Tab-separated table of C-alpha atoms and ligand atoms in Angstrom:
chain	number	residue	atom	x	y	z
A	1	UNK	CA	-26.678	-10.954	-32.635
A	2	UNK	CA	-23.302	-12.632	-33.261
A	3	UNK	CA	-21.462	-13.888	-30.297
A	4	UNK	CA	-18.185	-12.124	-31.934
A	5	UNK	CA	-19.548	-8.651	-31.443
A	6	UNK	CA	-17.099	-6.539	-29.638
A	7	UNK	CA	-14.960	-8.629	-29.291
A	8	UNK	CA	-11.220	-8.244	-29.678
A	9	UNK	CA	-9.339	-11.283	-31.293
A	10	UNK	CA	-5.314	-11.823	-32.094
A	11	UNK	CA	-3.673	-13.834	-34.889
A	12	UNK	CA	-0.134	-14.439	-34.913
A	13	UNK	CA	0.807	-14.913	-38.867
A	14	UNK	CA	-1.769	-13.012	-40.451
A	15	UNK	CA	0.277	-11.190	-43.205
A	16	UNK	CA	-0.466	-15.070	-45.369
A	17	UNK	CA	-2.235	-17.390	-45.854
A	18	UNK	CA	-4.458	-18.842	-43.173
A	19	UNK	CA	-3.841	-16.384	-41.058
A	20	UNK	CA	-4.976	-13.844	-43.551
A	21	UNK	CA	-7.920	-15.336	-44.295
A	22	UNK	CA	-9.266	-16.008	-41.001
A	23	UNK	CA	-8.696	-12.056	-40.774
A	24	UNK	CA	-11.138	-11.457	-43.587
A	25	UNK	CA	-13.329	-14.086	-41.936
A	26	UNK	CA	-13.598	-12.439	-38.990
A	27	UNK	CA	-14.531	-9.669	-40.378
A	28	UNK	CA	-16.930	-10.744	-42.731
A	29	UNK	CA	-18.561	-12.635	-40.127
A	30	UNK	CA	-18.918	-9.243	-37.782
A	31	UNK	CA	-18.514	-6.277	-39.616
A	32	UNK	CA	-20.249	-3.773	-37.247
A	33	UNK	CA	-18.191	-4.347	-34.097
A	34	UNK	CA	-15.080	-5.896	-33.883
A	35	UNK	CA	-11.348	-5.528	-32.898
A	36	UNK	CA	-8.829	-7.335	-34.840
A	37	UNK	CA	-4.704	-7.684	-33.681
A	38	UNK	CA	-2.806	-8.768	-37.064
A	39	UNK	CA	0.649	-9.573	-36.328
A	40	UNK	CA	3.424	-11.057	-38.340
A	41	UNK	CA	6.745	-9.613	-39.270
A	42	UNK	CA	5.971	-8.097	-42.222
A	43	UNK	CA	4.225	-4.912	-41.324
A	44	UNK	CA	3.953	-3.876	-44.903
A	45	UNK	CA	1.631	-6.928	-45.549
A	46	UNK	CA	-0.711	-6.121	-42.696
A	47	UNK	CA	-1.354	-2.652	-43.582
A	48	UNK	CA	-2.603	-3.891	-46.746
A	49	UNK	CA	-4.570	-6.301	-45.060
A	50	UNK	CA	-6.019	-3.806	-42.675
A	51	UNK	CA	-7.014	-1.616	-45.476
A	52	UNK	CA	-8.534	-4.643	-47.326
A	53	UNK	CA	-10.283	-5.078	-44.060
A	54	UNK	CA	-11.350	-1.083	-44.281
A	55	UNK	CA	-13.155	-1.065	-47.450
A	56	UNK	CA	-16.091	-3.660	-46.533
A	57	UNK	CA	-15.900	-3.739	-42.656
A	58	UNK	CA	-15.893	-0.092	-41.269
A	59	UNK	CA	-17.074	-1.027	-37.943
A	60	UNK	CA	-14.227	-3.567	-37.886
A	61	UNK	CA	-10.702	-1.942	-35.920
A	62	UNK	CA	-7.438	-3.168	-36.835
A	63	UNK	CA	-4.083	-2.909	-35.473
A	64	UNK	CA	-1.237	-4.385	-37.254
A	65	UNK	CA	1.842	-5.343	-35.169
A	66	UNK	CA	4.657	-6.136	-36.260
A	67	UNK	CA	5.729	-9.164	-33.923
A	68	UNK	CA	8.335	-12.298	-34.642
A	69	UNK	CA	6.949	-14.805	-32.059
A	70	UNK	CA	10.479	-16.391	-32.391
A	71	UNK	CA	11.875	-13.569	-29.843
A	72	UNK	CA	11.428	-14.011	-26.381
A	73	UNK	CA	11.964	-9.978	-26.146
A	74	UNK	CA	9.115	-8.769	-28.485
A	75	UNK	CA	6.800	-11.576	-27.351
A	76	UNK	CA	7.689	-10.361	-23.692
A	77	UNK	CA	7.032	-6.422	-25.104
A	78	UNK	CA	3.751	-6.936	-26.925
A	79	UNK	CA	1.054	-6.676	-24.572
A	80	UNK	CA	2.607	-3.723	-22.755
A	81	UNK	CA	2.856	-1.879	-25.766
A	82	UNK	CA	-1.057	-2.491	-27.128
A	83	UNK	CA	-3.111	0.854	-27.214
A	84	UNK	CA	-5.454	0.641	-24.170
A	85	UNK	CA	-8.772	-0.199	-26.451
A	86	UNK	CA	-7.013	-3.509	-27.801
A	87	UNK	CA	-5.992	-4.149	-24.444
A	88	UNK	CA	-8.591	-6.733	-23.736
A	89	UNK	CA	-7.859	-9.770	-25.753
A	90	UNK	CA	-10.745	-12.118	-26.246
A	91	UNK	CA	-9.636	-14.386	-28.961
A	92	UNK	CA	-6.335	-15.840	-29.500
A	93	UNK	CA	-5.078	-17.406	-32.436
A	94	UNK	CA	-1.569	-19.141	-32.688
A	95	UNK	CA	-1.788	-19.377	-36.268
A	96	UNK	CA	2.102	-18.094	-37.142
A	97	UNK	CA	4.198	-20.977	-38.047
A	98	UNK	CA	6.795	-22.213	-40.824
A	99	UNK	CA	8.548	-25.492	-42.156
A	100	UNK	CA	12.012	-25.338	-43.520
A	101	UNK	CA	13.318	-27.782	-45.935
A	102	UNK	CA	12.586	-31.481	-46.640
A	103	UNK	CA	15.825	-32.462	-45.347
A	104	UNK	CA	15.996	-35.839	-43.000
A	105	UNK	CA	18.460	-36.932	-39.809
A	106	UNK	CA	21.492	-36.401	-39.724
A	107	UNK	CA	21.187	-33.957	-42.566
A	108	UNK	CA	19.370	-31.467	-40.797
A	109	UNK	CA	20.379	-27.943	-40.945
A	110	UNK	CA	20.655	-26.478	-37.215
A	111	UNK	CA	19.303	-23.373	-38.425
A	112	UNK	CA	16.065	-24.844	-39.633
A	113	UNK	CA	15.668	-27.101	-36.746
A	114	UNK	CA	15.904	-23.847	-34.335
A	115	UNK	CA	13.719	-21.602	-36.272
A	116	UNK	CA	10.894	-24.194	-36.805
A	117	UNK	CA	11.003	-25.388	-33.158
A	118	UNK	CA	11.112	-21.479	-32.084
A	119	UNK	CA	8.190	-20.351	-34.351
A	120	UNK	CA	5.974	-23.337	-34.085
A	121	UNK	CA	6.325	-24.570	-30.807
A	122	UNK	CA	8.731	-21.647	-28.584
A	123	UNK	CA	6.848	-18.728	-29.986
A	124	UNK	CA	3.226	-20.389	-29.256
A	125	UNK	CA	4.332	-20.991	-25.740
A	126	UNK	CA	5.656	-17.956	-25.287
A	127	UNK	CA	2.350	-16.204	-26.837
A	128	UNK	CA	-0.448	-18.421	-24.630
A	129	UNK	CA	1.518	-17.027	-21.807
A	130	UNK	CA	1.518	-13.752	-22.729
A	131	UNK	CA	-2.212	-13.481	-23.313
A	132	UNK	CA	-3.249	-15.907	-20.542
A	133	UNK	CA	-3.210	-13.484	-17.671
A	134	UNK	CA	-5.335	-10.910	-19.220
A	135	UNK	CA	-8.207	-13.879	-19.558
A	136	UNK	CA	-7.380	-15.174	-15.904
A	137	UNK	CA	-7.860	-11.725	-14.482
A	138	UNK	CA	-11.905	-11.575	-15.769
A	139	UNK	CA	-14.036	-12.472	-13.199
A	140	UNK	CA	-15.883	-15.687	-12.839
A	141	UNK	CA	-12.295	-17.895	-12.682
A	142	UNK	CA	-11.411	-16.510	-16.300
A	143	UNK	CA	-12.228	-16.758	-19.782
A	144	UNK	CA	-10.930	-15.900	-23.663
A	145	UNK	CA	-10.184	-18.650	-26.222
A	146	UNK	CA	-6.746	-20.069	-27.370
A	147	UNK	CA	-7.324	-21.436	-30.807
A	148	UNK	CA	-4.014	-23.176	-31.543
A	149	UNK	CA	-3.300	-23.934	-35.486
A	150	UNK	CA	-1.621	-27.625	-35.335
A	151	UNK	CA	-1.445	-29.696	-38.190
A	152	UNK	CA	-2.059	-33.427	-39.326
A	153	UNK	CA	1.761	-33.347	-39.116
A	154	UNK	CA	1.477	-33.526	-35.495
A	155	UNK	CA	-0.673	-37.025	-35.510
A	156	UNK	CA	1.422	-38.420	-38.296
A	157	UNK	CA	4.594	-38.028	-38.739
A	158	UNK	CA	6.090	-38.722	-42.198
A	159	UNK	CA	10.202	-38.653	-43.859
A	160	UNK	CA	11.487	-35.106	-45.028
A	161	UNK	CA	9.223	-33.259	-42.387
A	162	UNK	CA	10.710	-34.603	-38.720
A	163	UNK	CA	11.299	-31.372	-37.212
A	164	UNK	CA	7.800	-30.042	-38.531
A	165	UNK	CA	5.686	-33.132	-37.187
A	166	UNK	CA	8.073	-33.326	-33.601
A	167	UNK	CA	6.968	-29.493	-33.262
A	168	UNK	CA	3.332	-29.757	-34.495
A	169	UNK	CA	3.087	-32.864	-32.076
A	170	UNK	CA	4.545	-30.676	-29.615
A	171	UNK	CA	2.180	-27.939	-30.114
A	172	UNK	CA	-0.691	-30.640	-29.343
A	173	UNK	CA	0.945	-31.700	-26.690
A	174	UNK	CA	0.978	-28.492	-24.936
A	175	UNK	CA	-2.811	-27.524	-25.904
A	176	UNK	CA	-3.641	-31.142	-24.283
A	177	UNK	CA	-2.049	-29.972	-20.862
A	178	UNK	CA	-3.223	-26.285	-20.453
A	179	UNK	CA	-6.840	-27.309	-21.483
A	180	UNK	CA	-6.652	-30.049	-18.675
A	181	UNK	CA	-4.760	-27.111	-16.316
A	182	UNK	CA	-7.574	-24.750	-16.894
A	183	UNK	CA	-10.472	-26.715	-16.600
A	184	UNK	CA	-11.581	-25.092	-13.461
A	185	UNK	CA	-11.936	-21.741	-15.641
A	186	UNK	CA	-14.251	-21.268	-18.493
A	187	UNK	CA	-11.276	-20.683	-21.157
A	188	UNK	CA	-11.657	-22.345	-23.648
A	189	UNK	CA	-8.288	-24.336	-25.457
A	190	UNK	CA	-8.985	-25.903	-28.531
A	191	UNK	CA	-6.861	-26.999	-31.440
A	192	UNK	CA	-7.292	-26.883	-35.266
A	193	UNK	CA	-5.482	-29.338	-37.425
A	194	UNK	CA	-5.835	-29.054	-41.176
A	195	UNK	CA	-3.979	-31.293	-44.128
A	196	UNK	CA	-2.961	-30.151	-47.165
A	197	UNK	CA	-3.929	-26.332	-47.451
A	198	UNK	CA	-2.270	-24.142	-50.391
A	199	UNK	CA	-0.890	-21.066	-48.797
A	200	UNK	CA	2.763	-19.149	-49.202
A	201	UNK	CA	3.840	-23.160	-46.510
A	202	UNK	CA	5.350	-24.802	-49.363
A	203	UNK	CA	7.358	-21.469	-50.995
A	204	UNK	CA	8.517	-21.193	-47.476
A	205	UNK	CA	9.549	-24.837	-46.995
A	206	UNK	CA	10.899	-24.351	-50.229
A	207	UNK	CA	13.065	-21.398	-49.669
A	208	UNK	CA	11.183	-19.172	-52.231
A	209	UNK	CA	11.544	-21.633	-55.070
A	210	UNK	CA	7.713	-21.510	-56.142
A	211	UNK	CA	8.048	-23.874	-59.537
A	212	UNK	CA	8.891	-26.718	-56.376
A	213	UNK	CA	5.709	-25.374	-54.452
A	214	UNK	CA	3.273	-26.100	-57.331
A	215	UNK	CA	4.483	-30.184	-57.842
A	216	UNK	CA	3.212	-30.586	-54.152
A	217	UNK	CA	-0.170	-29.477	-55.182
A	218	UNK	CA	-0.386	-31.071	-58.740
A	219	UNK	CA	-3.087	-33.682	-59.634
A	220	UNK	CA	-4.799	-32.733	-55.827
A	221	UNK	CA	-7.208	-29.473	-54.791
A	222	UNK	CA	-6.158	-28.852	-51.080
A	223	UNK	CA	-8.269	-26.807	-48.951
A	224	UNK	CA	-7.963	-23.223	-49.403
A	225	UNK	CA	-7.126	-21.256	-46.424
A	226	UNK	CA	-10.739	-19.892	-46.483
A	227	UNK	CA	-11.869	-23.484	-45.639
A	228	UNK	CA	-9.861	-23.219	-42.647
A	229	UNK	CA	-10.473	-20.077	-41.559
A	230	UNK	CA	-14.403	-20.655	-41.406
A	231	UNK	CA	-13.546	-23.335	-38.930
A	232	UNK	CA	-11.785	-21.140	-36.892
A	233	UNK	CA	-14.184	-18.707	-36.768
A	234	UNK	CA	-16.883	-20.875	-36.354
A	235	UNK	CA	-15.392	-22.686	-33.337
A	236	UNK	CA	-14.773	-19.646	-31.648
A	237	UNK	CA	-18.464	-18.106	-32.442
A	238	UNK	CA	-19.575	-20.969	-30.569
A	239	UNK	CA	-22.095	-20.747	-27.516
A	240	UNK	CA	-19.561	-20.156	-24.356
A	241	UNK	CA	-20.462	-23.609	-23.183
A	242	UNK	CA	-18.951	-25.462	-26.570
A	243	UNK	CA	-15.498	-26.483	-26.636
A	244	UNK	CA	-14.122	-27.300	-30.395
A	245	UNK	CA	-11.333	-29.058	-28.501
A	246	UNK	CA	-9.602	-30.758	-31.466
A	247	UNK	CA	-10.886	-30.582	-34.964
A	248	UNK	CA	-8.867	-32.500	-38.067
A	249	UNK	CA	-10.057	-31.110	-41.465
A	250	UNK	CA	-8.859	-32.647	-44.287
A	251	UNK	CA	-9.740	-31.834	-48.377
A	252	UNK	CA	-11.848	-34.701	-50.069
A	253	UNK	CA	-8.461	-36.067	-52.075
A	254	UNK	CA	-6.601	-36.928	-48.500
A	255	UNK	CA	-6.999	-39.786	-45.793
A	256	UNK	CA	-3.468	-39.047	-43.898
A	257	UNK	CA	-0.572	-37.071	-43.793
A	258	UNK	CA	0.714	-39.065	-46.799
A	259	UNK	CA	-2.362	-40.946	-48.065
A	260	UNK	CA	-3.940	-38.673	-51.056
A	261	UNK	CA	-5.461	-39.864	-54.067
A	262	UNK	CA	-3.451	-37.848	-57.443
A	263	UNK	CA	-5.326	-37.668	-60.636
A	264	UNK	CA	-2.633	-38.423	-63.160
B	301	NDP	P1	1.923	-19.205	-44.832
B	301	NDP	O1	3.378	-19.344	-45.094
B	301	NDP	O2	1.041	-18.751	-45.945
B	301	NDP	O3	1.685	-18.263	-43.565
B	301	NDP	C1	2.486	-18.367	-42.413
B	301	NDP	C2	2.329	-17.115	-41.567
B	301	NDP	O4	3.154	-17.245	-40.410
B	301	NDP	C3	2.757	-15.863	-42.294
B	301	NDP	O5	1.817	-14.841	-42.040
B	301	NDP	C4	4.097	-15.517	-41.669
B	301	NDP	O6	4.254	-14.107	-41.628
B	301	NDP	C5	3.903	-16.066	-40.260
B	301	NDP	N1	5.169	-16.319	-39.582
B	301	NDP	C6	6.164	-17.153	-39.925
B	301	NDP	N2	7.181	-17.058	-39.047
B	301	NDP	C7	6.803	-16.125	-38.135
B	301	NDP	C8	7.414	-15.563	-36.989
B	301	NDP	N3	8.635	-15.937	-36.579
B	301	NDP	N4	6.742	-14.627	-36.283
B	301	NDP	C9	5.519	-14.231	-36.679
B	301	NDP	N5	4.887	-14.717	-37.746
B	301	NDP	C10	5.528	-15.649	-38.464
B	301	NDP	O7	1.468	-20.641	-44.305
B	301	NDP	P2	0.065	-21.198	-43.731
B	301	NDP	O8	-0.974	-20.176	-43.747
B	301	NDP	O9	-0.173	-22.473	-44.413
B	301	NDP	O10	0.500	-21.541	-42.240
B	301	NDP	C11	-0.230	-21.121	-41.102
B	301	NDP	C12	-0.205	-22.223	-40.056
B	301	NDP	O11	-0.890	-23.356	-40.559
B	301	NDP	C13	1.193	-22.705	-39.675
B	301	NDP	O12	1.252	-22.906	-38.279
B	301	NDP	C14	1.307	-24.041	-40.416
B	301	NDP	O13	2.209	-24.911	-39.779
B	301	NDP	C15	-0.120	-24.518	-40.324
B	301	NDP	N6	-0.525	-25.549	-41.273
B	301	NDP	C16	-0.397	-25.357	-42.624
B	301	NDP	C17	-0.794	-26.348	-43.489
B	301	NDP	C18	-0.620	-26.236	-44.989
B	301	NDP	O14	-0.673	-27.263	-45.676
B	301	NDP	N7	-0.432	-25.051	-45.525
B	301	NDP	C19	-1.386	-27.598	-42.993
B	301	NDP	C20	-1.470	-27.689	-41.579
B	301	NDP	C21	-1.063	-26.696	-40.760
B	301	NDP	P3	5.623	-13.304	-41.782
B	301	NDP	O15	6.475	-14.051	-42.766
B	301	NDP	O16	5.171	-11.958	-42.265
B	301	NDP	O17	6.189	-13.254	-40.414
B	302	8X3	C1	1.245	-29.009	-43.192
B	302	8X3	C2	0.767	-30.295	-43.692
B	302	8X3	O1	1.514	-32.675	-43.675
B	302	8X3	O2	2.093	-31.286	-45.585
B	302	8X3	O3	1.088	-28.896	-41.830
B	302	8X3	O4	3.264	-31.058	-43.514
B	302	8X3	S1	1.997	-31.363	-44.121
């Protein structure tokens, strides 16, 4: 039997992208029995999802939130307000994140800076802590996974993207120190760092303009945000005794955050 069955898992950003996919994913991988906690802030999105979800996974539940992890108050709201059956949260995955613009010191909008730092790094903070008590208050000292989505951004950092590597290298940072301050508990805190994947990341960073999306992915074939998901999902079907502490996955075409081989 699957090590997923029953259990309940939670991604943050699942209306795109990687989030979306690891969604299906889960799913896929345990169609009979499982609970699934889609949140982003477009509802809309996730209902679509969830009756994607529906149609080849009936024994599959799903909620769709709608939740911006940038606000302290809905974070703070969230797991008050889940229905008593999604209550227990096995599975968490910080997935929800953005970059804004290409733009490099002291040209930096203010804006950007704050929403990138309060998605990516602010709004994963605020989520682990949110969650963490419900895993701390299972018996034997605790457990549930935190599967944080970093990024090769935050072990390289390269010009146009400061703000995105400081907070992805943040967002490392953190999962470093809460794995070490919960080692006496059987939670497990691992972190997922992908390179180039082709998702709506680029449109955003872009601010919708989706002709300047495509150049970043000409001449390359990223990783698909199914590649990604199946690395979620395996690390947390794991056996309870394997930590998938820090995984860096990469497409064929790339060597670093700025080494990739084009084809002309
Ligand atoms: P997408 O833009 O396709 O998806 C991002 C998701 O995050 C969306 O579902 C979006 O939903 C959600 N999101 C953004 N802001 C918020 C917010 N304030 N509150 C809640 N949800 C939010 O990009 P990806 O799938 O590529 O990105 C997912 C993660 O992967 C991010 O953390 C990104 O940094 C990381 N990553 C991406 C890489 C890439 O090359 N694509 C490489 C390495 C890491 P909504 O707009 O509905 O809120
Ligand atoms: C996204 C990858 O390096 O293009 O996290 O910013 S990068």
């Amino acid at each position: 039997a699957s090590r997923l069955r029953g259990k309940t898992i939670l991604i943050t950003g699942a209306s795109s992208g990687i989030g979306k996919s690891t969604a299906l994913e889960f799913a896929r991988t345990q169609p009979d029995d499982l609970k699934l906690i889609l949140t982003a802030r477009r509802l809309d999105t996730l209902k679509e999802l969830a009756a994607e979800i529906a149609q080849f996974a009936q024994g599959v539940k799903v909620l769709p939130v709608k939740l911006d992890v940038s606000s302290p108050e809905e974070v703070g709201a969230f797991v008050g307000n889940l229905p008593e059956e999604f209550k227990g949260v096995d599975v968490l995955v910080n997935n929800a994140g953005l970059v804004k613009g290409v733009a490099q010191a002291p040209s930096i909008a203010p804006a950007d800076i704050t929403t990138m730092f309060a998605t990516n790094v602010t709004g994963l903070i605020a989520m682990t802590q949110a969650i963490l008590p419900i895993f701390q208050a299972r018996a034997d000292g605790g457990h549930g996974d935190i599967i944080n989505i970093g990024s090769i951004a935050g072990r390289e950092s390269y010009p146009g993207g400061s703000i995105y590597c400081a907070s992805k290298a943040a967002v490392r940072s953190f999962t470093d120190a809460l794995r070490r301050e919960l080692i006496a508990s059987r939670i497990r805190v691992m972190e997922i760092d992908p390179g180039q994947v082709e998702t709506e990341f680029s449109v955003v960073r872009f601010g919708g303009d989706a002709e300047k999306a495509k150049k970043v992915y000409e001449g390359v074939e990223p990783l698909t945000p199914e590649d990604v998901a199946e690395v979620v999902v395996f690390a947390a079907g794991r056996r309870e005794n394997v930590v998938v502490a820090d995984a860096l996955v990469f497409p064929n075409h790339q060597a670093a955050a700025t080494v990739m081989h084009r084809k002309t």
